[in-house]
Each structure stands twice: as C-alpha cells, then as structure tokens.
PDB file of C-alpha atoms in Angstrom:
ATOM      1  CA  MET A   1      -0.090  -0.104   0.388  1.00 56.00           C
ATOM      2  CA  ALA A   2       1.043   3.541  -1.147  1.00 67.00           C
ATOM      3  CA  LEU A   3       1.488   6.499   1.683  1.00 70.00           C
ATOM      4  CA  ILE A   4       2.019   9.944   1.226  1.00 74.00           C
ATOM      5  CA  THR A   5       5.085   9.229   3.037  1.00 72.00           C
ATOM      6  CA  ASP A   6       5.719   7.463  -0.281  1.00 74.00           C
ATOM      7  CA  MET A   7       6.521  10.534  -2.868  1.00 74.00           C
ATOM      8  CA  GLY A   8       9.824  11.334  -4.027  1.00 72.00           C
ATOM      9  CA  VAL A   9      12.256   8.984  -5.932  1.00 72.00           C
ATOM     10  CA  VAL A  10      14.130   6.367  -3.811  1.00 68.00           C
ATOM     11  CA  PRO A  11      16.285   6.499  -2.167  1.00 63.00           C
ATOM     12  CA  ASN A  12      14.971  10.283  -1.518  1.00 56.00           C
ATOM     13  CA  ALA A  13      11.482   8.790  -0.629  1.00 62.00           C
ATOM     14  CA  GLY A  14       9.940  10.513   2.609  1.00 67.00           C
ATOM     15  CA  GLY A  15       8.647  12.965   1.391  1.00 75.00           C
ATOM     16  CA  ILE A  16       9.106  16.429  -1.590  1.00 84.00           C
ATOM     17  CA  LEU A  17      11.065  19.046  -0.556  1.00 87.00           C
ATOM     18  CA  HIS A  18       9.181  22.201  -1.301  1.00 90.00           C
ATOM     19  CA  PRO A  19       9.978  24.348  -3.505  1.00 93.00           C
ATOM     20  CA  ILE A  20      11.037  28.088  -2.971  1.00 95.00           C
ATOM     21  CA  VAL A  21       8.155  30.354  -5.141  1.00 96.00           C
ATOM     22  CA  LYS A  22       8.615  33.361  -7.181  1.00 97.00           C
ATOM     23  CA  HIS A  23       6.290  34.810  -5.503  1.00 97.00           C
ATOM     24  CA  LYS A  24       7.433  35.329  -2.333  1.00 97.00           C
ATOM     25  CA  TRP A  25      10.390  38.216  -2.277  1.00 98.00           C
ATOM     26  CA  ARG A  26      11.905  41.133  -1.372  1.00 97.00           C
ATOM     27  CA  VAL A  27      14.469  43.651  -1.810  1.00 97.00           C
ATOM     28  CA  PHE A  28      16.295  46.654   0.094  1.00 95.00           C
ATOM     29  CA  PHE A  29      18.257  49.511  -1.816  1.00 96.00           C
ATOM     30  CA  GLN A  30      21.132  50.969   0.592  1.00 93.00           C
ATOM     31  CA  GLY A  31      22.643  54.331  -0.752  1.00 92.00           C
ATOM     32  CA  ILE A  32      20.849  54.659  -3.739  1.00 94.00           C
ATOM     33  CA  GLY A  33      19.714  58.284  -4.872  1.00 91.00           C
ATOM     34  CA  GLY A  34      19.997  61.395  -2.565  1.00 87.00           C
ATOM     35  CA  PRO A  35      21.466  64.814  -3.091  1.00 81.00           C
ATOM     36  CA  ARG A  36      24.456  65.061  -5.748  1.00 79.00           C
ATOM     37  CA  GLY A  37      27.671  64.870  -4.513  1.00 72.00           C
ATOM     38  CA  SER A  38      26.691  62.855  -0.524  1.00 71.00           C
ATOM     39  CA  THR A  39      28.259  59.887  -0.570  1.00 67.00           C
ATOM     40  CA  PRO A  40      26.106  56.763  -0.685  1.00 66.00           C
ATOM     41  CA  ILE A  41      25.218  55.720   3.644  1.00 62.00           C
ATOM     42  CA  ALA A  42      25.051  51.458   3.485  1.00 55.00           C
ATOM     43  CA  GLY A  43      22.755  51.941   6.386  1.00 51.00           C
ATOM     44  CA  ILE A  44      19.846  53.394   4.485  1.00 54.00           C
ATOM     45  CA  ASP A  45      17.204  51.806   3.342  1.00 55.00           C
ATOM     46  CA  THR A  46      14.643  53.411   0.612  1.00 80.00           C
ATOM     47  CA  GLU A  47      11.733  51.659   1.142  1.00 92.00           C
ATOM     48  CA  VAL A  48       9.512  52.873  -1.471  1.00 94.00           C
ATOM     49  CA  LEU A  49      11.527  50.151  -3.957  1.00 96.00           C
ATOM     50  CA  THR A  50      10.924  47.423  -1.608  1.00 96.00           C
ATOM     51  CA  LEU A  51       7.284  48.158  -1.339  1.00 95.00           C
ATOM     52  CA  GLN A  52       6.801  49.147  -5.227  1.00 97.00           C
ATOM     53  CA  ALA A  53       9.012  46.577  -7.115  1.00 97.00           C
ATOM     54  CA  VAL A  54       6.925  43.861  -8.549  1.00 97.00           C
ATOM     55  CA  GLN A  55       9.591  41.777 -11.061  1.00 98.00           C
ATOM     56  CA  ALA A  56      13.125  40.992 -10.169  1.00 98.00           C
ATOM     57  CA  ASP A  57      15.704  38.454 -11.777  1.00 97.00           C
ATOM     58  CA  ARG A  58      17.647  36.505 -10.024  1.00 97.00           C
ATOM     59  CA  PRO A  59      21.636  36.796 -10.092  1.00 97.00           C
ATOM     60  CA  LYS A  60      23.645  35.260 -13.095  1.00 97.00           C
ATOM     61  CA  LEU A  61      27.192  33.476 -13.227  1.00 97.00           C
ATOM     62  CA  GLU A  62      29.338  32.761 -16.237  1.00 97.00           C
ATOM     63  CA  PHE A  63      32.909  32.399 -16.168  1.00 98.00           C
ATOM     64  CA  ASP A  64      34.829  32.741 -19.118  1.00 97.00           C
ATOM     65  CA  GLU A  65      36.036  30.032 -21.344  1.00 97.00           C
ATOM     66  CA  ILE A  66      40.121  29.584 -21.774  1.00 98.00           C
ATOM     67  CA  GLU A  67      40.491  27.016 -24.263  1.00 98.00           C
ATOM     68  CA  LEU A  68      43.726  24.636 -24.751  1.00 98.00           C
ATOM     69  CA  HIS A  69      44.705  23.859 -28.152  1.00 97.00           C
ATOM     70  CA  ARG A  70      47.389  20.127 -28.113  1.00 96.00           C
ATOM     71  CA  TYR A  71      47.880  18.647 -31.148  1.00 94.00           C
ATOM     72  CA  ASN A  72      44.696  16.660 -32.181  1.00 96.00           C
ATOM     73  CA  SER A  73      42.785  17.360 -29.426  1.00 97.00           C
ATOM     74  CA  ARG A  74      41.790  20.563 -26.271  1.00 97.00           C
ATOM     75  CA  ALA A  75      40.232  21.293 -23.212  1.00 97.00           C
ATOM     76  CA  TRP A  76      39.057  23.869 -21.770  1.00 97.00           C
ATOM     77  CA  VAL A  77      39.752  25.946 -18.107  1.00 98.00           C
ATOM     78  CA  ALA A  78      37.144  28.180 -16.410  1.00 98.00           C
ATOM     79  CA  GLY A  79      38.810  32.306 -16.795  1.00 97.00           C
ATOM     80  CA  LYS A  80      37.383  35.335 -14.969  1.00 97.00           C
ATOM     81  CA  HIS A  81      34.023  34.956 -13.953  1.00 97.00           C
ATOM     82  CA  ASN A  82      31.916  37.915 -14.750  1.00 97.00           C
ATOM     83  CA  TRP A  83      28.272  38.686 -12.833  1.00 98.00           C
ATOM     84  CA  GLN A  84      25.001  39.560 -15.837  1.00 98.00           C
ATOM     85  CA  PRO A  85      23.524  42.334 -14.759  1.00 98.00           C
ATOM     86  CA  VAL A  86      19.516  42.160 -13.338  1.00 98.00           C
ATOM     87  CA  THR A  87      16.902  44.095 -14.660  1.00 98.00           C
ATOM     88  CA  TYR A  88      14.280  44.617 -12.301  1.00 98.00           C
ATOM     89  CA  GLN A  89      10.466  46.409 -12.724  1.00 98.00           C
ATOM     90  CA  PHE A  90       9.337  48.954 -10.571  1.00 98.00           C
ATOM     91  CA  GLU A  91       6.093  50.548 -10.549  1.00 97.00           C
ATOM     92  CA  ALA A  92       5.604  54.012 -11.183  1.00 97.00           C
ATOM     93  CA  ASP A  93       3.405  56.080  -8.219  1.00 95.00           C
ATOM     94  CA  VAL A  94       1.779  59.157  -8.460  1.00 95.00           C
ATOM     95  CA  GLY A  95       3.786  61.086  -6.317  1.00 94.00           C
ATOM     96  CA  GLY A  96       6.829  60.517  -8.480  1.00 93.00           C
ATOM     97  CA  ARG A  97       9.167  59.057  -5.113  1.00 93.00           C
ATOM     98  CA  VAL A  98       9.862  55.536  -7.398  1.00 95.00           C
ATOM     99  CA  THR A  99      11.203  58.295 -10.512  1.00 95.00           C
ATOM    100  CA  GLN A 100      12.383  60.681  -8.006  1.00 93.00           C
ATOM    101  CA  ILE A 101      15.359  57.786  -6.807  1.00 94.00           C
ATOM    102  CA  PHE A 102      16.062  56.846  -9.839  1.00 95.00           C
ATOM    103  CA  GLN A 103      16.395  60.781 -11.139  1.00 94.00           C
ATOM    104  CA  GLU A 104      18.318  60.924  -7.831  1.00 93.00           C
ATOM    105  CA  GLN A 105      20.954  58.033  -8.797  1.00 95.00           C
ATOM    106  CA  LEU A 106      21.466  58.580 -12.468  1.00 94.00           C
ATOM    107  CA  GLU A 107      21.999  62.391 -11.312  1.00 92.00           C
ATOM    108  CA  LYS A 108      24.551  60.700  -9.289  1.00 93.00           C
ATOM    109  CA  GLN A 109      26.330  59.186 -12.002  1.00 94.00           C
ATOM    110  CA  GLN A 110      26.202  61.804 -14.584  1.00 92.00           C
ATOM    111  CA  ALA A 111      24.316  64.783 -14.516  1.00 90.00           C
ATOM    112  CA  ILE A 112      21.489  64.609 -17.565  1.00 88.00           C
ATOM    113  CA  ILE A 113      17.789  64.121 -15.991  1.00 86.00           C
ATOM    114  CA  ALA A 114      17.125  66.644 -13.318  1.00 83.00           C
ATOM    115  CA  PRO A 115      15.027  69.989 -13.727  1.00 83.00           C
ATOM    116  CA  ASN A 116      17.614  71.892 -12.784  1.00 77.00           C
ATOM    117  CA  SER A 117      20.341  73.815 -15.073  1.00 72.00           C
ATOM    118  CA  GLY A 118      24.044  73.282 -13.962  1.00 70.00           C
ATOM    119  CA  ARG A 119      27.031  72.018 -15.402  1.00 72.00           C
ATOM    120  CA  VAL A 120      26.764  70.318 -17.944  1.00 76.00           C
ATOM    121  CA  LEU A 121      26.451  66.923 -18.125  1.00 83.00           C
ATOM    122  CA  ASN A 122      29.488  66.728 -15.734  1.00 88.00           C
ATOM    123  CA  SER A 123      30.329  62.885 -13.860  1.00 90.00           C
ATOM    124  CA  ALA A 124      31.263  61.442 -10.623  1.00 90.00           C
ATOM    125  CA  TYR A 125      34.878  61.553 -10.467  1.00 91.00           C
ATOM    126  CA  ALA A 126      34.338  58.038  -8.676  1.00 94.00           C
ATOM    127  CA  GLY A 127      32.835  54.890  -8.093  1.00 94.00           C
ATOM    128  CA  GLN A 128      32.158  55.359  -4.063  1.00 93.00           C
ATOM    129  CA  GLU A 129      30.437  58.828  -5.459  1.00 93.00           C
ATOM    130  CA  TYR A 130      27.440  56.912  -6.775  1.00 95.00           C
ATOM    131  CA  LYS A 131      27.558  53.254  -6.022  1.00 96.00           C
ATOM    132  CA  PHE A 132      25.305  51.588  -3.674  1.00 95.00           C
ATOM    133  CA  ALA A 133      24.232  48.323  -2.811  1.00 96.00           C
ATOM    134  CA  MET A 134      21.020  45.551  -2.604  1.00 96.00           C
ATOM    135  CA  ILE A 135      19.577  42.965  -0.539  1.00 97.00           C
ATOM    136  CA  SER A 136      17.454  40.586  -2.667  1.00 97.00           C
ATOM    137  CA  GLN A 137      15.337  37.893   0.058  1.00 98.00           C
ATOM    138  CA  MET A 138      13.232  34.914  -1.263  1.00 98.00           C
ATOM    139  CA  LEU A 139      11.034  34.697   1.405  1.00 97.00           C
ATOM    140  CA  ASP A 140       8.874  31.656   3.594  1.00 95.00           C
ATOM    141  CA  GLY A 141       5.317  33.382   3.406  1.00 94.00           C
ATOM    142  CA  ASP A 142       5.661  36.178   5.827  1.00 95.00           C
ATOM    143  CA  ILE A 143       9.186  37.682   6.953  1.00 94.00           C
ATOM    144  CA  THR A 144      11.672  34.867   7.220  1.00 96.00           C
ATOM    145  CA  PRO A 145      14.214  34.877   4.390  1.00 97.00           C
ATOM    146  CA  LEU A 146      15.027  31.531   3.296  1.00 97.00           C
ATOM    147  CA  GLU A 147      18.275  32.930   1.203  1.00 98.00           C
ATOM    148  CA  THR A 148      19.567  36.255   1.163  1.00 98.00           C
ATOM    149  CA  TRP A 149      21.681  37.572  -1.848  1.00 98.00           C
ATOM    150  CA  ALA A 150      24.253  40.825  -1.682  1.00 98.00           C
ATOM    151  CA  HIS A 151      24.465  42.673  -4.877  1.00 98.00           C
ATOM    152  CA  GLU A 152      27.885  45.361  -4.085  1.00 97.00           C
ATOM    153  CA  GLY A 153      28.871  47.833  -6.178  1.00 97.00           C
ATOM    154  CA  CYS A 154      26.038  48.777  -8.127  1.00 98.00           C
ATOM    155  CA  PHE A 155      24.785  51.347 -10.611  1.00 98.00           C
ATOM    156  CA  ILE A 156      22.387  51.362 -12.974  1.00 98.00           C
ATOM    157  CA  GLN A 157      23.703  50.611 -16.673  1.00 98.00           C
ATOM    158  CA  ASN A 158      20.027  51.031 -18.465  1.00 97.00           C
ATOM    159  CA  ILE A 159      16.512  52.545 -17.449  1.00 98.00           C
ATOM    160  CA  ASP A 160      13.681  51.938 -19.694  1.00 98.00           C
ATOM    161  CA  TYR A 161      10.191  55.010 -18.472  1.00 97.00           C
ATOM    162  CA  GLY A 162       7.821  52.696 -20.227  1.00 96.00           C
ATOM    163  CA  ASP A 163       5.155  53.284 -22.831  1.00 96.00           C
ATOM    164  CA  LYS A 164       1.768  55.230 -22.715  1.00 95.00           C
ATOM    165  CA  ASP A 165      -0.818  53.571 -24.482  1.00 97.00           C
ATOM    166  CA  TYR A 166      -4.740  54.379 -24.164  1.00 97.00           C
ATOM    167  CA  SER A 167      -5.778  51.001 -25.323  1.00 97.00           C
ATOM    168  CA  VAL A 168      -4.952  48.948 -22.043  1.00 96.00           C
ATOM    169  CA  SER A 169      -5.516  49.987 -18.184  1.00 96.00           C
ATOM    170  CA  GLU A 170      -2.383  49.066 -16.128  1.00 95.00           C
ATOM    171  CA  ALA A 171       0.569  50.383 -13.941  1.00 96.00           C
ATOM    172  CA  ILE A 172       3.435  52.196 -15.775  1.00 97.00           C
ATOM    173  CA  LYS A 173       6.578  50.208 -14.483  1.00 97.00           C
ATOM    174  CA  LEU A 174      10.183  51.553 -14.546  1.00 98.00           C
ATOM    175  CA  VAL A 175      12.407  48.534 -16.440  1.00 98.00           C
ATOM    176  CA  VAL A 176      16.154  49.382 -14.549  1.00 98.00           C
ATOM    177  CA  THR A 177      18.967  47.039 -15.591  1.00 98.00           C
ATOM    178  CA  ILE A 178      21.610  47.291 -12.227  1.00 98.00           C
ATOM    179  CA  ARG A 179      24.855  45.968 -12.845  1.00 98.00           C
ATOM    180  CA  PHE A 180      26.949  45.516 -10.002  1.00 98.00           C
ATOM    181  CA  ASP A 181      30.498  43.890  -9.043  1.00 98.00           C
ATOM    182  CA  HIS A 182      30.247  41.521  -6.869  1.00 97.00           C
ATOM    183  CA  ALA A 183      27.144  39.021  -5.622  1.00 98.00           C
ATOM    184  CA  ARG A 184      27.396  36.498  -1.613  1.00 98.00           C
ATOM    185  CA  GLN A 185      24.439  34.161  -1.236  1.00 98.00           C
ATOM    186  CA  LEU A 186      23.320  33.162   2.158  1.00 98.00           C
ATOM    187  CA  ILE A 187      21.604  30.202   2.751  1.00 97.00           C
ATOM    188  CA  SER A 188      19.111  30.034   5.703  1.00 96.00           C
ATOM    189  CA  GLY A 189      18.708  26.114   5.412  1.00 94.00           C
ATOM    190  CA  ILE A 190      15.160  26.278   6.994  1.00 94.00           C
ATOM    191  CA  GLU A 191      13.844  22.610   5.574  1.00 90.00           C
ATOM    192  CA  GLY A 192      10.433  22.251   4.637  1.00 89.00           C
ATOM    193  CA  LYS A 193       8.413  18.601   2.941  1.00 86.00           C
ATOM    194  CA  ALA A 194       5.551  20.199   0.581  1.00 86.00           C
ATOM    195  CA  THR A 195       4.375  16.330   1.756  1.00 83.00           C
ATOM    196  CA  GLY A 196       1.963  16.425   4.604  1.00 82.00           C
ATOM    197  CA  GLY A 197      -1.658  15.498   6.325  1.00 82.00           C
ATOM    198  CA  ILE A 198      -0.853  11.664   6.802  1.00 80.00           C
ATOM    199  CA  ALA A 199      -3.767  10.561   8.051  1.00 81.00           C
ATOM    200  CA  VAL A 200      -3.753   7.234  10.737  1.00 83.00           C
ATOM    201  CA  LEU A 201      -6.526   4.544  10.308  1.00 81.00           C
ATOM    202  CA  SER A 202      -7.399   2.322  13.739  1.00 82.00           C
ATOM    203  CA  GLN A 203      -9.024  -1.131  13.009  1.00 74.00           C
TER     204      GLN A 203
END
C-alpha cells in the first residue's frame, strides 16, 4: 500500500521538499539616490522601492572559457568570472517618489536629467560617489528569509521609463537594469516538505 510519505524518488522517498516560489520575495536598496555630491550611506534603506518592486531577475554568474589546444585535441578551463546585470521592474507611483529616487541616482552617476540647470553633463569622479548596494531575499511566506543575496558595487546601467497606451488599463512600470561588481549568497537552511497531512487508520 502506498503512503503519502512514499512520494519522491528512491532513496529519497519520505516526502517531496517544498520549492522556493517566485512570488515570495523582497528587495532592499542601500545608499541609492540622494543629493548629488553626497556619499552613499550603507545603512539607509529606500522603502518605496521595496514597496513598488514587482518583478526581478535572480543573479546570473558565468565564467570566461579558456581553450587549450594540444595536437589533435582540446580542453577547456575556467577564466575570470562575470556577474550578469539584473533587471528590476517598479510600478511608478503618482507622487513620483520611485522616479525621483532613480533621477537622483542617475544625477549622481552623471548630471543629465534633473530639471535644474547646472554644469553640463558632469560625471562623478569615482565609483564611491554613486555606487549602491542591494539585498534581495526569498521569503517563507511571512518575513523569514530562506535565501539572501547581497549585490555590491551597483549602478544603473539602463533605465526604461515605459510607454503610454490609451487601449489598456495598467500601471506604468520603470524597467531598471543594474550592473554590479559582486554578489554574496546566504542560505538559511530552513527545511520544509511539500507533503503532509498523514492520516492514521485504526481497525
């Protein structure tokens, strides 16, 4: 007789591990935006971006390939690593708070889109002036992180302010591509199974 605890593949029968699901996540930003000329402060979280984030990439890591030729054969070894940029989508709020944070960040990287005139397109002298950090977490359905990624040395590589369309009723989304230098991963190790609800029969 099969039981619910028999689900799974031998020798791992005894239950199916519960998957991490895509919709249980949050992201924090540290040191993004703020007045031009100010140094990013690691301890400041920008709550409005956490609230308005609706879609995000997970980190992607790749290694350069070094091809080694010998006689009539070849082999491959790993070269330098490269963290791919990640793309986040944010719903634009009517108060413009999300857009303003990105405007301030872009001004830090290069004075280019603010409403006030000033020195023509001057850029920051060093990355320490404008780079920020992100903390991205997968959650358990409440507020406990199952997995945390720290993205360090971040800056905006690309921003798309979306489009306008009379034929649809939906929120405008800002699509922001973020390049970063390095990422670190923390796995909580919390266990959980998808199976359960075992019934006890008595005769």
